[in-house]
Amino acid sequence: MKKPLLAKIAKGIANLIPILLVIPIASAAAVAQGGKAEPNRIEFKRGATTTIINGAVRGDEEAEYFLAAKKGQRLIIKLTSVPAKSTVFQLLGENNDTLGLEYDANFDYSGVLPKTGDYFITVARPTKVKGASRFKLTITAR
């Protein structure tokens, strides 16, 4: 009776070997890319000009988003957070253009976009102290 049990254990170990070999490769790929997740794409429901994103950041984490927009569109961004003013955002153009917006104390933005393309929005805590912040990002593009 012990032979079938040992055979099952050996088969289970044999099934795990390919998985154990893949894990270090996947981990190395994440490290090679800096371990960061891809930014989330912001999309509007059909016919809508406004979308709301709810999220949270902890410590030095950042929430990153891409938004496709057209030259001449007015982009309006409003950021609220709990605790109040515990998150800020940065808006960058395709070539890391700051659009006159630095990363300090941005809670609202309204401006006409200079070119068609992807715009990058990062939400973070202004200080790296421990703790978490919940945020609501309201984005309007007209």
Tab-separated table of C-alpha atoms in Angstrom:
chain	number	residue	atom	x	y	z
A	1	MET	CA	0.000	0.000	0.000
A	2	LYS	CA	2.875	2.358	0.520
A	3	LYS	CA	3.947	2.112	-3.129
A	4	PRO	CA	0.839	3.883	-4.500
A	5	LEU	CA	1.212	6.664	-1.911
A	6	LEU	CA	4.899	7.136	-2.771
A	7	ALA	CA	4.023	7.097	-6.465
A	8	LYS	CA	1.426	9.848	-5.907
A	9	ILE	CA	3.931	11.955	-3.975
A	10	ALA	CA	6.588	11.482	-6.664
A	11	LYS	CA	4.075	12.409	-9.376
A	12	GLY	CA	3.041	15.530	-7.414
A	13	ILE	CA	6.671	16.615	-7.091
A	14	ALA	CA	7.246	15.969	-10.789
A	15	ASN	CA	4.262	18.204	-11.600
A	16	LEU	CA	5.644	21.002	-9.407
A	17	ILE	CA	9.114	21.097	-10.992
A	18	PRO	CA	8.042	23.007	-14.151
A	19	ILE	CA	6.144	25.518	-12.010
A	20	LEU	CA	9.119	26.042	-9.692
A	21	LEU	CA	11.355	26.630	-12.706
A	22	VAL	CA	9.010	29.277	-14.152
A	23	ILE	CA	8.640	31.335	-10.954
A	24	PRO	CA	12.260	32.636	-10.897
A	25	ILE	CA	12.018	33.570	-14.589
A	26	ALA	CA	8.794	35.522	-14.038
A	27	SER	CA	10.282	37.226	-10.972
A	28	ALA	CA	13.404	38.209	-12.907
A	29	ALA	CA	11.230	39.738	-15.637
A	30	ALA	CA	9.395	41.846	-13.052
A	31	VAL	CA	12.691	43.031	-11.565
A	32	ALA	CA	14.102	43.815	-15.004
A	33	GLN	CA	11.105	46.075	-15.629
A	34	GLY	CA	11.455	47.742	-12.254
A	35	GLY	CA	8.618	45.713	-10.780
A	36	LYS	CA	6.061	48.370	-11.757
A	37	ALA	CA	2.683	47.548	-13.175
A	38	GLU	CA	1.589	49.080	-16.447
A	39	PRO	CA	-0.442	52.302	-16.095
A	40	ASN	CA	-4.212	51.911	-16.366
A	41	ARG	CA	-5.909	53.283	-19.476
A	42	ILE	CA	-8.616	55.861	-18.724
A	43	GLU	CA	-11.658	55.321	-20.899
A	44	PHE	CA	-14.944	57.153	-21.105
A	45	LYS	CA	-18.291	55.432	-21.517
A	46	ARG	CA	-19.772	55.964	-24.966
A	47	GLY	CA	-21.103	59.529	-25.221
A	48	ALA	CA	-19.695	60.560	-21.817
A	49	THR	CA	-17.210	63.381	-21.314
A	50	THR	CA	-16.520	62.688	-17.630
A	51	THR	CA	-15.214	59.643	-15.806
A	52	ILE	CA	-14.449	59.049	-12.137
A	53	ILE	CA	-11.610	56.899	-10.835
A	54	ASN	CA	-11.481	55.814	-7.201
A	55	GLY	CA	-8.233	54.490	-5.815
A	56	ALA	CA	-5.802	54.414	-2.938
A	57	VAL	CA	-2.075	54.908	-2.445
A	58	ARG	CA	0.016	53.894	0.539
A	59	GLY	CA	3.437	55.217	1.552
A	60	ASP	CA	5.443	55.951	-1.594
A	61	GLU	CA	3.114	54.096	-3.989
A	62	GLU	CA	1.844	55.842	-7.104
A	63	ALA	CA	-1.312	55.239	-9.121
A	64	GLU	CA	-0.586	55.728	-12.830
A	65	TYR	CA	-2.993	56.323	-15.700
A	66	PHE	CA	-2.901	57.031	-19.445
A	67	LEU	CA	-5.497	59.196	-21.165
A	68	ALA	CA	-5.816	59.538	-24.945
A	69	ALA	CA	-6.884	63.067	-25.866
A	70	LYS	CA	-6.947	65.390	-28.875
A	71	LYS	CA	-5.362	68.745	-29.516
A	72	GLY	CA	-7.703	71.564	-28.536
A	73	GLN	CA	-9.725	69.519	-26.048
A	74	ARG	CA	-10.258	71.079	-22.639
A	75	LEU	CA	-9.063	68.709	-19.935
A	76	ILE	CA	-10.432	69.223	-16.429
A	77	ILE	CA	-9.032	67.186	-13.532
A	78	LYS	CA	-10.297	67.381	-9.961
A	79	LEU	CA	-8.646	65.352	-7.200
A	80	THR	CA	-10.150	64.833	-3.761
A	81	SER	CA	-8.743	62.574	-1.077
A	82	VAL	CA	-9.247	61.203	2.417
A	83	PRO	CA	-7.581	62.477	4.540
A	84	ALA	CA	-8.150	65.849	2.856
A	85	LYS	CA	-5.343	66.971	0.519
A	86	SER	CA	-3.308	63.829	1.228
A	87	THR	CA	-2.748	63.095	-2.476
A	88	VAL	CA	-1.551	65.172	-5.408
A	89	PHE	CA	-1.354	64.488	-9.137
A	90	GLN	CA	1.044	65.188	-11.960
A	91	LEU	CA	-0.010	65.524	-15.600
A	92	LEU	CA	2.552	64.884	-18.323
A	93	GLY	CA	2.361	64.981	-22.106
A	94	GLU	CA	3.743	62.261	-24.388
A	95	ASN	CA	7.333	63.468	-24.167
A	96	ASN	CA	7.158	64.052	-20.407
A	97	ASP	CA	6.071	67.649	-21.034
A	98	THR	CA	4.934	69.072	-17.689
A	99	LEU	CA	2.324	71.335	-19.322
A	100	GLY	CA	3.267	73.874	-16.668
A	101	LEU	CA	2.130	71.470	-13.934
A	102	GLU	CA	4.725	70.434	-11.425
A	103	TYR	CA	4.143	67.631	-8.925
A	104	ASP	CA	3.451	69.720	-5.843
A	105	ALA	CA	-0.033	70.337	-4.457
A	106	ASN	CA	-2.062	69.743	-7.609
A	107	PHE	CA	-5.689	69.222	-6.734
A	108	ASP	CA	-7.364	70.790	-9.774
A	109	TYR	CA	-6.415	71.420	-13.399
A	110	SER	CA	-8.195	72.953	-16.351
A	111	GLY	CA	-6.456	73.570	-19.647
A	112	VAL	CA	-6.603	73.222	-23.412
A	113	LEU	CA	-4.390	70.380	-24.601
A	114	PRO	CA	-1.569	71.378	-26.964
A	115	LYS	CA	-1.441	68.158	-29.018
A	116	THR	CA	-3.120	64.856	-29.801
A	117	GLY	CA	-1.733	61.826	-27.979
A	118	ASP	CA	-1.460	60.071	-24.663
A	119	TYR	CA	-1.309	62.054	-21.454
A	120	PHE	CA	0.111	60.483	-18.298
A	121	ILE	CA	-1.465	61.127	-14.871
A	122	THR	CA	0.238	60.035	-11.648
A	123	VAL	CA	-1.451	60.224	-8.235
A	124	ALA	CA	0.761	60.026	-5.145
A	125	ARG	CA	1.055	61.148	-1.554
A	126	PRO	CA	3.016	64.418	-1.258
A	127	THR	CA	5.106	63.002	1.573
A	128	LYS	CA	6.520	59.525	1.990
A	129	VAL	CA	5.315	59.073	5.563
A	130	LYS	CA	3.571	55.858	6.497
A	131	GLY	CA	-0.137	55.722	5.959
A	132	ALA	CA	-2.674	55.483	3.183
A	133	SER	CA	-4.861	57.864	1.247
A	134	ARG	CA	-8.023	57.165	-0.687
A	135	PHE	CA	-8.656	59.381	-3.682
A	136	LYS	CA	-11.276	60.265	-6.259
A	137	LEU	CA	-10.037	61.545	-9.614
A	138	THR	CA	-12.719	63.212	-11.732
A	139	ILE	CA	-11.604	63.682	-15.339
A	140	THR	CA	-13.520	65.618	-17.991
A	141	ALA	CA	-12.409	65.969	-21.622
A	142	ARG	CA	-14.519	68.152	-23.961
